[in-house]
Amino acid sequence: MTEQNLTNDPKDAIALRVKEEAVRRLALRREVDLDLSAVAEGAGQDLDAVRQRFADEEALLTALVLDAYNAMSDSAEAAAGAAAAGGAGLLERWTAICGGVRTWALAHPDEYALIWGQPVPGYSAPPETMAAGARTVLALVAVLRDAQQQGVLSDEGGEPLSEGMRQNVENLAGGLLAGLSHTTIARLLVVWTQLHGMVGFEVYGHIAGVAADPAAFFGHAAAAMGEFVGLPRA
């Protein structure tokens, strides 16, 4: 067996060890390095002045997370406002909010990855970051509440909730989602993860081989998610 064949043989011990080490090094690429000295130098700022604003690396990271969540929510809320001002229906408003998330994410892929990519090892985001992130959910929920008030929000059909899914829903049924049926909350959970799955698929460069017109695909899918959660067709 040639050296080339040995290298490509998945059972070869040397190749396995090399690939294990390579995977370990891939994980290192995902670490966030916000050393204040390096950041201050790169920004052309005095380190003491930087430390007056950010006590440590974690404080700086939290500030970035807050900025990202708020910027994404600003985009979603602006899209919702523009759609409502233009007389859009419920499903159109829903789709506009989803589009606001996508527009911001494509323009700010690194910030999007910070909040919706792999968690930063060792970092636990404080509660205020969750409040900032909830603004986008609230924009979507506002559409559902309007539909509910108009008597057109449907929770008919679909599979009954399993015991595990009922537990998932009950954990979310208070607070922001109070008053929505368990079926609607379960569907909202599905479409929320689907939304970020679609956005991440495009942000991370996986859409090119799937959709010739990514915007058209996203709009179609966002509308389908709106119908799935119970909104009436326009």
PDB file of C-alpha atoms in Angstrom:
ATOM      1  CA  MET A   1       0.000   0.000   0.000  1.00  0.00           C
ATOM      2  CA  THR A   2       1.419   3.397  -1.002  1.00  0.00           C
ATOM      3  CA  GLU A   3       1.997   6.273   1.416  1.00  0.00           C
ATOM      4  CA  GLN A   4      -0.825   8.185  -0.322  1.00  0.00           C
ATOM      5  CA  ASN A   5      -3.234   5.301   0.222  1.00  0.00           C
ATOM      6  CA  LEU A   6      -2.176   5.010   3.873  1.00  0.00           C
ATOM      7  CA  THR A   7      -2.915   8.696   4.413  1.00  0.00           C
ATOM      8  CA  ASN A   8      -6.402   8.355   2.924  1.00  0.00           C
ATOM      9  CA  ASP A   9      -7.276   5.104   4.665  1.00  0.00           C
ATOM     10  CA  PRO A  10      -9.803   5.952   7.420  1.00  0.00           C
ATOM     11  CA  LYS A  11      -8.550   2.958   9.442  1.00  0.00           C
ATOM     12  CA  ASP A  12      -4.953   4.183   9.420  1.00  0.00           C
ATOM     13  CA  ALA A  13      -3.885   5.049  12.995  1.00  0.00           C
ATOM     14  CA  ILE A  14      -1.674   7.964  11.924  1.00  0.00           C
ATOM     15  CA  ALA A  15      -4.453   9.506   9.841  1.00  0.00           C
ATOM     16  CA  LEU A  16      -6.908   9.131  12.724  1.00  0.00           C
ATOM     17  CA  ARG A  17      -4.571  10.855  15.191  1.00  0.00           C
ATOM     18  CA  VAL A  18      -3.869  13.660  12.733  1.00  0.00           C
ATOM     19  CA  LYS A  19      -7.580  14.239  12.114  1.00  0.00           C
ATOM     20  CA  GLU A  20      -8.329  14.224  15.842  1.00  0.00           C
ATOM     21  CA  GLU A  21      -5.708  16.930  16.356  1.00  0.00           C
ATOM     22  CA  ALA A  22      -7.052  18.872  13.377  1.00  0.00           C
ATOM     23  CA  VAL A  23     -10.567  18.815  14.843  1.00  0.00           C
ATOM     24  CA  ARG A  24      -9.176  20.049  18.162  1.00  0.00           C
ATOM     25  CA  ARG A  25      -7.553  22.957  16.329  1.00  0.00           C
ATOM     26  CA  LEU A  26     -10.817  23.723  14.526  1.00  0.00           C
ATOM     27  CA  ALA A  27     -12.430  24.184  17.924  1.00  0.00           C
ATOM     28  CA  LEU A  28      -9.739  26.736  18.807  1.00  0.00           C
ATOM     29  CA  ARG A  29     -10.811  28.850  15.830  1.00  0.00           C
ATOM     30  CA  ARG A  30     -14.176  29.370  17.496  1.00  0.00           C
ATOM     31  CA  GLU A  31     -12.702  30.874  20.647  1.00  0.00           C
ATOM     32  CA  VAL A  32     -13.302  34.584  21.097  1.00  0.00           C
ATOM     33  CA  ASP A  33     -10.185  36.646  21.854  1.00  0.00           C
ATOM     34  CA  LEU A  34     -11.156  40.026  23.256  1.00  0.00           C
ATOM     35  CA  ASP A  35      -8.042  40.708  25.281  1.00  0.00           C
ATOM     36  CA  LEU A  36      -8.481  44.346  26.293  1.00  0.00           C
ATOM     37  CA  SER A  37      -4.846  45.233  25.632  1.00  0.00           C
ATOM     38  CA  ALA A  38      -5.007  43.869  22.094  1.00  0.00           C
ATOM     39  CA  VAL A  39      -8.418  45.415  21.430  1.00  0.00           C
ATOM     40  CA  ALA A  40      -7.293  48.801  22.758  1.00  0.00           C
ATOM     41  CA  GLU A  41      -4.175  48.707  20.600  1.00  0.00           C
ATOM     42  CA  GLY A  42      -6.163  47.714  17.515  1.00  0.00           C
ATOM     43  CA  ALA A  43      -8.664  50.493  18.143  1.00  0.00           C
ATOM     44  CA  GLY A  44      -5.903  53.037  18.712  1.00  0.00           C
ATOM     45  CA  GLN A  45      -7.170  53.800  22.225  1.00  0.00           C
ATOM     46  CA  ASP A  46      -5.500  54.142  25.595  1.00  0.00           C
ATOM     47  CA  LEU A  47      -5.834  50.957  27.632  1.00  0.00           C
ATOM     48  CA  ASP A  48      -6.760  52.778  30.843  1.00  0.00           C
ATOM     49  CA  ALA A  49      -9.531  54.630  29.021  1.00  0.00           C
ATOM     50  CA  VAL A  50     -10.830  51.342  27.621  1.00  0.00           C
ATOM     51  CA  ARG A  51     -10.822  49.745  31.074  1.00  0.00           C
ATOM     52  CA  GLN A  52     -12.907  52.621  32.417  1.00  0.00           C
ATOM     53  CA  ARG A  53     -15.631  51.574  29.994  1.00  0.00           C
ATOM     54  CA  PHE A  54     -15.166  47.801  29.997  1.00  0.00           C
ATOM     55  CA  ALA A  55     -13.948  46.244  33.228  1.00  0.00           C
ATOM     56  CA  ASP A  56     -12.800  43.054  31.540  1.00  0.00           C
ATOM     57  CA  GLU A  57     -13.187  40.863  28.469  1.00  0.00           C
ATOM     58  CA  GLU A  58     -16.552  39.524  29.649  1.00  0.00           C
ATOM     59  CA  ALA A  59     -17.958  43.043  30.021  1.00  0.00           C
ATOM     60  CA  LEU A  60     -16.876  43.869  26.480  1.00  0.00           C
ATOM     61  CA  LEU A  61     -18.403  40.641  25.173  1.00  0.00           C
ATOM     62  CA  THR A  62     -21.685  41.407  26.950  1.00  0.00           C
ATOM     63  CA  ALA A  63     -21.729  44.860  25.363  1.00  0.00           C
ATOM     64  CA  LEU A  64     -21.278  43.283  21.926  1.00  0.00           C
ATOM     65  CA  VAL A  65     -24.045  40.757  22.569  1.00  0.00           C
ATOM     66  CA  LEU A  66     -26.409  43.508  23.712  1.00  0.00           C
ATOM     67  CA  ASP A  67     -25.591  45.608  20.653  1.00  0.00           C
ATOM     68  CA  ALA A  68     -26.224  42.649  18.357  1.00  0.00           C
ATOM     69  CA  TYR A  69     -29.547  41.657  19.910  1.00  0.00           C
ATOM     70  CA  ASN A  70     -30.771  45.247  19.957  1.00  0.00           C
ATOM     71  CA  ALA A  71     -29.683  45.900  16.371  1.00  0.00           C
ATOM     72  CA  MET A  72     -31.440  42.748  15.165  1.00  0.00           C
ATOM     73  CA  SER A  73     -34.566  43.746  17.091  1.00  0.00           C
ATOM     74  CA  ASP A  74     -34.382  47.304  15.723  1.00  0.00           C
ATOM     75  CA  SER A  75     -34.413  45.869  12.206  1.00  0.00           C
ATOM     76  CA  ALA A  76     -37.318  43.529  12.959  1.00  0.00           C
ATOM     77  CA  GLU A  77     -39.366  46.267  14.633  1.00  0.00           C
ATOM     78  CA  ALA A  78     -38.662  48.748  11.855  1.00  0.00           C
ATOM     79  CA  ALA A  79     -39.835  46.204   9.296  1.00  0.00           C
ATOM     80  CA  ALA A  80     -42.977  45.579  11.352  1.00  0.00           C
ATOM     81  CA  GLY A  81     -43.688  49.302  11.587  1.00  0.00           C
ATOM     82  CA  ALA A  82     -43.170  49.886   7.886  1.00  0.00           C
ATOM     83  CA  ALA A  83     -45.447  46.979   6.981  1.00  0.00           C
ATOM     84  CA  ALA A  84     -48.201  48.177   9.342  1.00  0.00           C
ATOM     85  CA  ALA A  85     -47.916  51.739   8.052  1.00  0.00           C
ATOM     86  CA  GLY A  86     -48.381  50.424   4.537  1.00  0.00           C
ATOM     87  CA  GLY A  87     -51.587  48.642   5.477  1.00  0.00           C
ATOM     88  CA  ALA A  88     -50.118  45.149   5.390  1.00  0.00           C
ATOM     89  CA  GLY A  89     -52.166  42.225   6.609  1.00  0.00           C
ATOM     90  CA  LEU A  90     -51.213  39.919   9.442  1.00  0.00           C
ATOM     91  CA  LEU A  91     -49.257  37.442   7.347  1.00  0.00           C
ATOM     92  CA  GLU A  92     -47.445  40.239   5.499  1.00  0.00           C
ATOM     93  CA  ARG A  93     -46.463  41.820   8.817  1.00  0.00           C
ATOM     94  CA  TRP A  94     -45.155  38.481  10.059  1.00  0.00           C
ATOM     95  CA  THR A  95     -43.125  37.971   6.893  1.00  0.00           C
ATOM     96  CA  ALA A  96     -41.746  41.517   7.106  1.00  0.00           C
ATOM     97  CA  ILE A  97     -40.482  40.914  10.655  1.00  0.00           C
ATOM     98  CA  CYS A  98     -38.732  37.726   9.571  1.00  0.00           C
ATOM     99  CA  GLY A  99     -37.257  39.642   6.651  1.00  0.00           C
ATOM    100  CA  GLY A 100     -35.989  42.302   9.040  1.00  0.00           C
ATOM    101  CA  VAL A 101     -34.048  39.646  10.920  1.00  0.00           C
ATOM    102  CA  ARG A 102     -32.600  38.300   7.669  1.00  0.00           C
ATOM    103  CA  THR A 103     -31.645  41.739   6.342  1.00  0.00           C
ATOM    104  CA  TRP A 104     -29.725  42.621   9.478  1.00  0.00           C
ATOM    105  CA  ALA A 105     -28.032  39.233   9.727  1.00  0.00           C
ATOM    106  CA  LEU A 106     -26.768  39.300   6.145  1.00  0.00           C
ATOM    107  CA  ALA A 107     -25.386  42.798   6.669  1.00  0.00           C
ATOM    108  CA  HIS A 108     -23.758  41.853  10.006  1.00  0.00           C
ATOM    109  CA  PRO A 109     -22.759  38.170   9.787  1.00  0.00           C
ATOM    110  CA  ASP A 110     -20.154  38.316  12.564  1.00  0.00           C
ATOM    111  CA  GLU A 111     -22.561  39.912  15.010  1.00  0.00           C
ATOM    112  CA  TYR A 112     -25.249  37.400  14.031  1.00  0.00           C
ATOM    113  CA  ALA A 113     -22.818  34.544  14.609  1.00  0.00           C
ATOM    114  CA  LEU A 114     -22.009  35.962  18.036  1.00  0.00           C
ATOM    115  CA  ILE A 115     -25.618  35.604  19.212  1.00  0.00           C
ATOM    116  CA  TRP A 116     -26.879  32.720  17.069  1.00  0.00           C
ATOM    117  CA  GLY A 117     -23.735  30.743  16.365  1.00  0.00           C
ATOM    118  CA  GLN A 118     -21.860  28.426  18.689  1.00  0.00           C
ATOM    119  CA  PRO A 119     -21.875  29.705  22.298  1.00  0.00           C
ATOM    120  CA  VAL A 120     -18.646  31.296  23.491  1.00  0.00           C
ATOM    121  CA  PRO A 121     -16.902  28.762  25.767  1.00  0.00           C
ATOM    122  CA  GLY A 122     -17.055  29.759  29.418  1.00  0.00           C
ATOM    123  CA  TYR A 123     -19.352  32.742  28.863  1.00  0.00           C
ATOM    124  CA  SER A 124     -22.773  32.933  30.472  1.00  0.00           C
ATOM    125  CA  ALA A 125     -24.822  35.831  29.116  1.00  0.00           C
ATOM    126  CA  PRO A 126     -26.478  37.979  31.825  1.00  0.00           C
ATOM    127  CA  PRO A 127     -30.289  38.405  31.951  1.00  0.00           C
ATOM    128  CA  GLU A 128     -30.257  41.792  30.217  1.00  0.00           C
ATOM    129  CA  THR A 129     -29.069  40.136  27.004  1.00  0.00           C
ATOM    130  CA  MET A 130     -32.084  37.825  27.046  1.00  0.00           C
ATOM    131  CA  ALA A 131     -34.393  40.826  27.438  1.00  0.00           C
ATOM    132  CA  ALA A 132     -32.798  42.471  24.404  1.00  0.00           C
ATOM    133  CA  GLY A 133     -33.165  39.288  22.366  1.00  0.00           C
ATOM    134  CA  ALA A 134     -36.811  38.922  23.372  1.00  0.00           C
ATOM    135  CA  ARG A 135     -37.741  42.086  21.493  1.00  0.00           C
ATOM    136  CA  THR A 136     -37.801  40.228  18.178  1.00  0.00           C
ATOM    137  CA  VAL A 137     -40.004  37.517  19.666  1.00  0.00           C
ATOM    138  CA  LEU A 138     -42.330  40.213  20.983  1.00  0.00           C
ATOM    139  CA  ALA A 139     -42.656  41.681  17.504  1.00  0.00           C
ATOM    140  CA  LEU A 140     -43.828  38.313  16.192  1.00  0.00           C
ATOM    141  CA  VAL A 141     -46.075  37.709  19.192  1.00  0.00           C
ATOM    142  CA  ALA A 142     -47.713  41.107  18.641  1.00  0.00           C
ATOM    143  CA  VAL A 143     -48.918  39.866  15.256  1.00  0.00           C
ATOM    144  CA  LEU A 144     -50.297  36.702  16.846  1.00  0.00           C
ATOM    145  CA  ARG A 145     -52.106  38.700  19.527  1.00  0.00           C
ATOM    146  CA  ASP A 146     -53.675  40.948  16.882  1.00  0.00           C
ATOM    147  CA  ALA A 147     -54.835  37.846  15.025  1.00  0.00           C
ATOM    148  CA  GLN A 148     -56.188  36.432  18.278  1.00  0.00           C
ATOM    149  CA  GLN A 149     -58.116  39.634  19.014  1.00  0.00           C
ATOM    150  CA  GLN A 150     -59.568  39.554  15.509  1.00  0.00           C
ATOM    151  CA  GLY A 151     -60.641  35.956  16.011  1.00  0.00           C
ATOM    152  CA  VAL A 152     -58.589  34.638  13.094  1.00  0.00           C
ATOM    153  CA  LEU A 153     -55.676  32.923  14.866  1.00  0.00           C
ATOM    154  CA  SER A 154     -56.129  29.189  14.286  1.00  0.00           C
ATOM    155  CA  ASP A 155     -54.747  26.385  16.417  1.00  0.00           C
ATOM    156  CA  GLU A 156     -56.722  23.649  14.696  1.00  0.00           C
ATOM    157  CA  GLY A 157     -55.226  20.487  13.258  1.00  0.00           C
ATOM    158  CA  GLY A 158     -51.787  19.053  13.655  1.00  0.00           C
ATOM    159  CA  GLU A 159     -50.453  16.308  15.858  1.00  0.00           C
ATOM    160  CA  PRO A 160     -51.430  16.280  19.551  1.00  0.00           C
ATOM    161  CA  LEU A 161     -48.631  17.337  21.879  1.00  0.00           C
ATOM    162  CA  SER A 162     -46.572  14.570  23.438  1.00  0.00           C
ATOM    163  CA  GLU A 163     -45.873  14.606  27.173  1.00  0.00           C
ATOM    164  CA  GLY A 164     -42.385  15.966  26.539  1.00  0.00           C
ATOM    165  CA  MET A 165     -43.691  18.673  24.244  1.00  0.00           C
ATOM    166  CA  ARG A 166     -46.344  19.652  26.776  1.00  0.00           C
ATOM    167  CA  GLN A 167     -43.559  20.159  29.306  1.00  0.00           C
ATOM    168  CA  ASN A 168     -41.670  22.320  26.811  1.00  0.00           C
ATOM    169  CA  VAL A 169     -44.752  24.434  26.214  1.00  0.00           C
ATOM    170  CA  GLU A 170     -45.649  24.781  29.880  1.00  0.00           C
ATOM    171  CA  ASN A 171     -42.195  26.212  30.546  1.00  0.00           C
ATOM    172  CA  LEU A 172     -42.963  28.973  28.015  1.00  0.00           C
ATOM    173  CA  ALA A 173     -46.669  29.515  28.636  1.00  0.00           C
ATOM    174  CA  GLY A 174     -46.293  32.383  31.098  1.00  0.00           C
ATOM    175  CA  GLY A 175     -44.750  35.797  30.696  1.00  0.00           C
ATOM    176  CA  LEU A 176     -44.361  36.952  27.101  1.00  0.00           C
ATOM    177  CA  LEU A 177     -46.582  34.188  25.725  1.00  0.00           C
ATOM    178  CA  ALA A 178     -49.335  34.268  28.335  1.00  0.00           C
ATOM    179  CA  GLY A 179     -52.790  33.882  26.816  1.00  0.00           C
ATOM    180  CA  LEU A 180     -51.674  31.955  23.737  1.00  0.00           C
ATOM    181  CA  SER A 181     -52.862  28.372  23.419  1.00  0.00           C
ATOM    182  CA  HIS A 182     -50.426  25.527  23.999  1.00  0.00           C
ATOM    183  CA  THR A 183     -50.735  24.566  20.343  1.00  0.00           C
ATOM    184  CA  THR A 184     -49.837  28.087  19.209  1.00  0.00           C
ATOM    185  CA  ILE A 185     -46.852  28.233  21.578  1.00  0.00           C
ATOM    186  CA  ALA A 186     -45.605  24.870  20.321  1.00  0.00           C
ATOM    187  CA  ARG A 187     -45.850  26.070  16.737  1.00  0.00           C
ATOM    188  CA  LEU A 188     -44.175  29.363  17.612  1.00  0.00           C
ATOM    189  CA  LEU A 189     -41.250  27.445  19.087  1.00  0.00           C
ATOM    190  CA  VAL A 190     -40.966  25.465  15.854  1.00  0.00           C
ATOM    191  CA  VAL A 191     -41.040  28.536  13.609  1.00  0.00           C
ATOM    192  CA  TRP A 192     -38.602  30.475  15.813  1.00  0.00           C
ATOM    193  CA  THR A 193     -35.992  27.759  15.433  1.00  0.00           C
ATOM    194  CA  GLN A 194     -36.854  27.440  11.731  1.00  0.00           C
ATOM    195  CA  LEU A 195     -36.373  31.183  11.244  1.00  0.00           C
ATOM    196  CA  HIS A 196     -32.862  31.134  12.628  1.00  0.00           C
ATOM    197  CA  GLY A 197     -32.103  27.907  10.845  1.00  0.00           C
ATOM    198  CA  MET A 198     -32.934  29.579   7.540  1.00  0.00           C
ATOM    199  CA  VAL A 199     -31.076  32.770   8.370  1.00  0.00           C
ATOM    200  CA  GLY A 200     -28.028  30.865   9.581  1.00  0.00           C
ATOM    201  CA  PHE A 201     -28.107  28.656   6.471  1.00  0.00           C
ATOM    202  CA  GLU A 202     -27.738  31.782   4.350  1.00  0.00           C
ATOM    203  CA  VAL A 203     -25.373  33.726   6.621  1.00  0.00           C
ATOM    204  CA  TYR A 204     -22.955  30.799   6.743  1.00  0.00           C
ATOM    205  CA  GLY A 205     -22.948  30.412   2.957  1.00  0.00           C
ATOM    206  CA  HIS A 206     -24.953  27.201   2.496  1.00  0.00           C
ATOM    207  CA  ILE A 207     -27.840  28.588   0.435  1.00  0.00           C
ATOM    208  CA  ALA A 208     -26.084  29.022  -2.919  1.00  0.00           C
ATOM    209  CA  GLY A 209     -26.469  25.396  -3.990  1.00  0.00           C
ATOM    210  CA  VAL A 210     -30.082  25.221  -2.824  1.00  0.00           C
ATOM    211  CA  ALA A 211     -31.856  28.370  -4.009  1.00  0.00           C
ATOM    212  CA  ALA A 212     -31.156  30.449  -7.119  1.00  0.00           C
ATOM    213  CA  ASP A 213     -33.135  33.291  -5.537  1.00  0.00           C
ATOM    214  CA  PRO A 214     -32.504  33.207  -1.756  1.00  0.00           C
ATOM    215  CA  ALA A 215     -34.783  36.186  -1.058  1.00  0.00           C
ATOM    216  CA  ALA A 216     -37.711  34.529  -2.827  1.00  0.00           C
ATOM    217  CA  PHE A 217     -37.089  31.286  -0.959  1.00  0.00           C
ATOM    218  CA  PHE A 218     -36.942  33.092   2.363  1.00  0.00           C
ATOM    219  CA  GLY A 219     -40.128  35.049   1.711  1.00  0.00           C
ATOM    220  CA  HIS A 220     -41.973  31.879   0.702  1.00  0.00           C
ATOM    221  CA  ALA A 221     -40.754  29.995   3.767  1.00  0.00           C
ATOM    222  CA  ALA A 222     -41.489  32.875   6.166  1.00  0.00           C
ATOM    223  CA  ALA A 223     -45.071  33.056   4.886  1.00  0.00           C
ATOM    224  CA  ALA A 224     -45.420  29.285   5.223  1.00  0.00           C
ATOM    225  CA  MET A 225     -44.208  29.533   8.821  1.00  0.00           C
ATOM    226  CA  GLY A 226     -46.767  32.252   9.486  1.00  0.00           C
ATOM    227  CA  GLU A 227     -49.547  30.022   8.171  1.00  0.00           C
ATOM    228  CA  PHE A 228     -48.211  27.101  10.206  1.00  0.00           C
ATOM    229  CA  VAL A 229     -48.380  29.116  13.422  1.00  0.00           C
ATOM    230  CA  GLY A 230     -51.998  29.938  12.664  1.00  0.00           C
ATOM    231  CA  LEU A 231     -52.164  33.194  10.710  1.00  0.00           C
ATOM    232  CA  PRO A 232     -54.705  33.455   7.905  1.00  0.00           C
ATOM    233  CA  ARG A 233     -53.594  33.834   4.314  1.00  0.00           C
ATOM    234  CA  ALA A 234     -53.671  37.408   3.053  1.00  0.00           C
TER     235      ALA A 234
END
